[in-house]
């Protein structure tokens, strides 16, 4: 873009209808600003015009200098429009009229309809068709990180899996799918690391125990708390660095009614101040990070960013033992002996553990003020070590430890005795008894070249948010003593290599290993939270966009839309929030600028399949209500926006059915929403509370009925059992915007288990993504049915709806009994024409008589906070 206007601090915005989708940088005092900026804007909008508005960047306000409005009917043909255009008045009363201060702007616009996209509905292996630039199959173009080949992905549902659980899911080779235990693996990975351990969290709580299975611990080697474990590794010479979000409500004067702690835990119980105090002077470098705006933002903008948005990424990065055939340790270091390296499991004695064990809860351990000690010599390694990374929805904090049983009362005497968590009931306390808040989540482990991309994200954030003196606390990958024992590819030294996978950091040969993975990392982040974003030579190619003085990456939303558009048969989603595409809502259009496209893209995908006469199934799993007391203003408004989103989606689907003349199907045959719940009968010998909940309270009702929702905290999407996205991002504007909450996610697939690959038999992938989806469905429905193999079929969708309907009936019935299935229909009634309303007799959530199922709009909270 270029412009000729009166001298000003000019920038230009791009609006699709009333919704802003892009903004240029602010150029200095000039009458001929030349931005030369390029944007690729994903659209799913029903609008009449595209507008380019030039503004003057004043300290107070941004007056219009003029605008160009281009009718949509001039661009829908796909022909490029380019040239100089006169700036006109953009105001409502004088829209399109000439302005006094004459000016022009040069723009170029070209629309690329999905109907002409060769990769539309083509699946993973067809996703590179028609791309102008070099893009591999399955790779999302215009992304900061390229796709990496030769990787391995381990997927986890819930923090822990009980050994006695044996899945009935079978893969084609006849092997039973066996879910892994996430927190066990994270604990073991940290315990085994020798070089570095980098932790990122929305919340990280030192008192939490990742391992707590009473059948595995014994007196001589009890499991350490997370804090003691990290201090132990720091004392052994491991470089331990942490980035934890600074929750500004974590001050001593604030004490929340649902926590036992005497203040400092914060309104969201993040415990960031507790964590900071614990790790002080321990050798663990713990940085509490504010979510600040750009230094050039106005005072109001910085205040909004700092008080409304968070750092929401969650990752653990550690070194691990090298693999056979990998690079060798440099033998000329340390007199020929790779000191500090070892292999195999350790036999920790009680005396060694006593050195780091906390003497009393809430106080630093004796190790907290000790000088770091060298790592114990536990044998030599001949292979260079590698990186392993964990990312996903699980925070390393209280309340997250759970199993697929999702117990409400039975574990209060065992694994949840010191970890009672209930954020949805006011006044909940272990002394008053359950129900606890069960927690369902999805996480993953990444191995191979992509782990270095997760490392690179950590380095960018540390350099962007830690003070100058803290830069030296990062382990330098250029020093021989570090890369002599740890294989460091170019991407480990900060070079964004164009090659898709460093051969020596790959997990097996991707051309020969049947179970190989291709993985791509995505983020929502901006240059106020990560250093180095503004140095990209080609921001469009790197998936970056300028918003004023900030460089913004919103790759997670792009990855979701890319995957949805290429879907052929079905989409399965689990997410903590589900709201957005407010530009397409039937009411409250544009609220909260919640214009992320995922909900409307899903609806349009379903509609396209209906009109083509092709089967398609989409299942979305949500919490019954978002975390917090369900009749509070914040929760009610989130539910209100969610209702607007679901209303819009079913409206689009209902219209498509009418246009296609479909009469023997129901909208829920194509799109269904579910939640999870549990009920537990009283068990002999279970925990008996000292006191009772207040009479007539929701707490008393939930305890009497022995029921509660299972809180869905996942951030998961599976497309056609070929492609999977796991990360930290919710489906809302906060997570998808790029300049609000900071997020991280990965998208991956197994090339040898995609339709179109010669190794895949038939039309249905049967790889590990397929097994993982069936494992999730087995957890939720307590069974594995043959119908689950074809989730797009009307028969499967109706079976899932029937299971969900029965689950809701079981949950809301007056009798107390163990539920055979946790899956419940989300409490809305969908009509044949796509209109929606509450279920009969349930316009409020069970046990909460003041919490409306469709929520209510707040008159006090800013829309940005809840959208």
Coordinates of N, CA, C and O in Angstrom, one line a residue, residues 206 227-238 240 242 274-286 356 358 363-373:
X206 N 4.5 -25.1 43.2 CA 5.6 -25.9 43.7 C 5.1 -27.1 44.6 O 5.8 -28.1 44.7
X227 N 8.1 -28.7 43.1 CA 9.1 -27.7 43.6 C 10.4 -28.4 44.0 O 11.5 -27.9 43.6
X228 N 10.3 -29.4 44.8 CA 11.5 -30.1 45.3 C 12.2 -30.8 44.2 O 13.5 -30.9 44.1
X229 N 11.5 -31.3 43.2 CA 12.1 -32.0 42.0 C 12.9 -31.0 41.2 O 14.1 -31.3 40.8
X230 N 12.4 -29.8 41.0 CA 13.1 -28.8 40.2 C 14.3 -28.3 41.0 O 15.4 -28.0 40.4
X231 N 14.2 -28.1 42.3 CA 15.4 -27.7 43.1 C 16.5 -28.7 43.1 O 17.6 -28.4 43.0
X232 N 16.1 -30.0 43.2 CA 17.0 -31.1 43.1 C 17.8 -31.0 41.8 O 19.0 -31.1 41.8
X233 N 17.1 -30.8 40.7 CA 17.8 -30.8 39.4 C 18.8 -29.6 39.3 O 19.9 -29.7 38.7
X234 N 18.3 -28.5 39.8 CA 19.2 -27.3 39.8 C 20.5 -27.5 40.6 O 21.6 -27.1 40.2
X235 N 20.3 -28.2 41.8 CA 21.5 -28.5 42.6 C 22.4 -29.5 41.9 O 23.6 -29.6 42.2
X236 N 21.9 -30.3 41.0 CA 22.7 -31.2 40.3 C 23.4 -30.6 39.1 O 24.1 -31.3 38.3
X237 N 23.2 -29.3 38.9 CA 23.9 -28.6 37.8 C 23.0 -28.5 36.5 O 23.5 -27.9 35.5
X238 N 21.8 -28.9 36.6 CA 20.9 -28.7 35.4 C 20.4 -27.2 35.4 O 20.1 -26.7 36.4
X240 N 17.8 -24.8 35.2 CA 16.4 -24.8 35.3 C 15.8 -23.4 35.2 O 16.2 -22.5 36.1
X242 N 12.2 -20.9 34.5 CA 10.8 -21.0 34.4 C 10.2 -19.7 34.0 O 10.7 -18.6 34.5
X274 N 3.3 -17.6 45.4 CA 3.8 -18.7 46.2 C 5.0 -19.3 45.5 O 6.0 -19.7 46.1
X275 N 4.8 -19.5 44.2 CA 5.9 -20.1 43.4 C 7.1 -19.3 43.4 O 8.3 -19.8 43.5
X276 N 7.0 -18.0 43.2 CA 8.1 -17.1 43.2 C 8.9 -17.1 44.5 O 10.1 -17.2 44.5
X277 N 8.2 -17.1 45.6 CA 8.8 -17.1 46.9 C 9.5 -18.4 47.2 O 10.6 -18.5 47.7
X278 N 8.9 -19.5 46.7 CA 9.5 -20.8 47.0 C 10.9 -21.0 46.3 O 11.8 -21.5 46.8
X279 N 10.9 -20.5 45.0 CA 12.1 -20.8 44.2 C 13.2 -19.7 44.4 O 14.3 -19.8 43.8
X280 N 12.9 -18.7 45.2 CA 13.9 -17.6 45.5 C 15.2 -18.3 46.1 O 15.1 -19.0 47.0
X281 N 16.4 -18.0 45.5 CA 17.7 -18.4 46.1 C 17.8 -19.9 46.1 O 18.4 -20.5 47.0
X282 N 17.2 -20.6 45.1 CA 17.3 -22.1 45.1 C 18.2 -22.6 43.9 O 18.5 -23.8 43.9
X283 N 18.6 -21.7 43.0 CA 19.3 -22.1 41.8 C 18.3 -22.3 40.7 O 18.8 -22.5 39.5
X284 N 17.0 -22.3 40.9 CA 16.0 -22.3 39.9 C 15.7 -20.9 39.5 O 15.4 -20.0 40.3
X285 N 15.9 -20.6 38.2 CA 15.6 -19.2 37.7 C 14.2 -19.1 37.3 O 13.7 -19.5 36.3
X286 N 13.4 -18.5 38.2 CA 11.9 -18.4 38.0 C 11.6 -16.9 37.7 O 11.8 -16.0 38.6
X356 N 16.3 -32.5 50.0 CA 15.5 -31.6 49.2 C 14.1 -31.6 49.6 O 13.3 -30.8 49.0
X358 N 10.8 -30.7 51.5 CA 10.3 -29.6 52.4 C 9.9 -30.2 53.7 O 9.2 -31.2 53.9
X363 N 6.7 -23.8 53.3 CA 8.0 -23.3 53.6 C 9.0 -23.8 52.6 O 8.9 -25.0 52.2
X364 N 10.1 -23.1 52.4 CA 11.1 -23.6 51.5 C 11.8 -24.8 52.1 O 12.0 -24.9 53.3
X365 N 12.2 -25.7 51.2 CA 13.0 -26.8 51.7 C 14.4 -26.4 52.1 O 14.9 -25.4 51.8
X366 N 15.1 -27.3 52.8 CA 16.5 -27.0 53.2 C 17.3 -26.7 52.0 O 18.3 -26.0 52.0
X367 N 17.0 -27.3 50.8 CA 17.7 -27.1 49.6 C 17.5 -25.7 49.0 O 18.3 -25.3 48.2
X368 N 16.5 -25.0 49.5 CA 16.2 -23.7 48.9 C 17.3 -22.7 48.9 O 17.4 -21.9 48.1
X369 N 18.1 -22.8 50.0 CA 19.1 -21.7 50.2 C 20.5 -22.3 50.1 O 21.5 -21.7 50.5
X370 N 20.6 -23.6 49.6 CA 21.9 -24.2 49.4 C 22.5 -23.8 48.1 O 21.8 -23.5 47.1
X371 N 23.8 -23.9 48.0 CA 24.5 -23.6 46.7 C 24.3 -24.8 45.8 O 24.3 -26.0 46.2
X372 N 24.2 -24.6 44.5 CA 24.0 -25.7 43.6 C 25.2 -26.7 43.6 O 26.4 -26.3 43.7
X373 N 24.9 -28.0 43.6 CA 25.9 -29.0 43.7 C 26.0 -29.7 42.3 O 25.1 -29.7 41.5

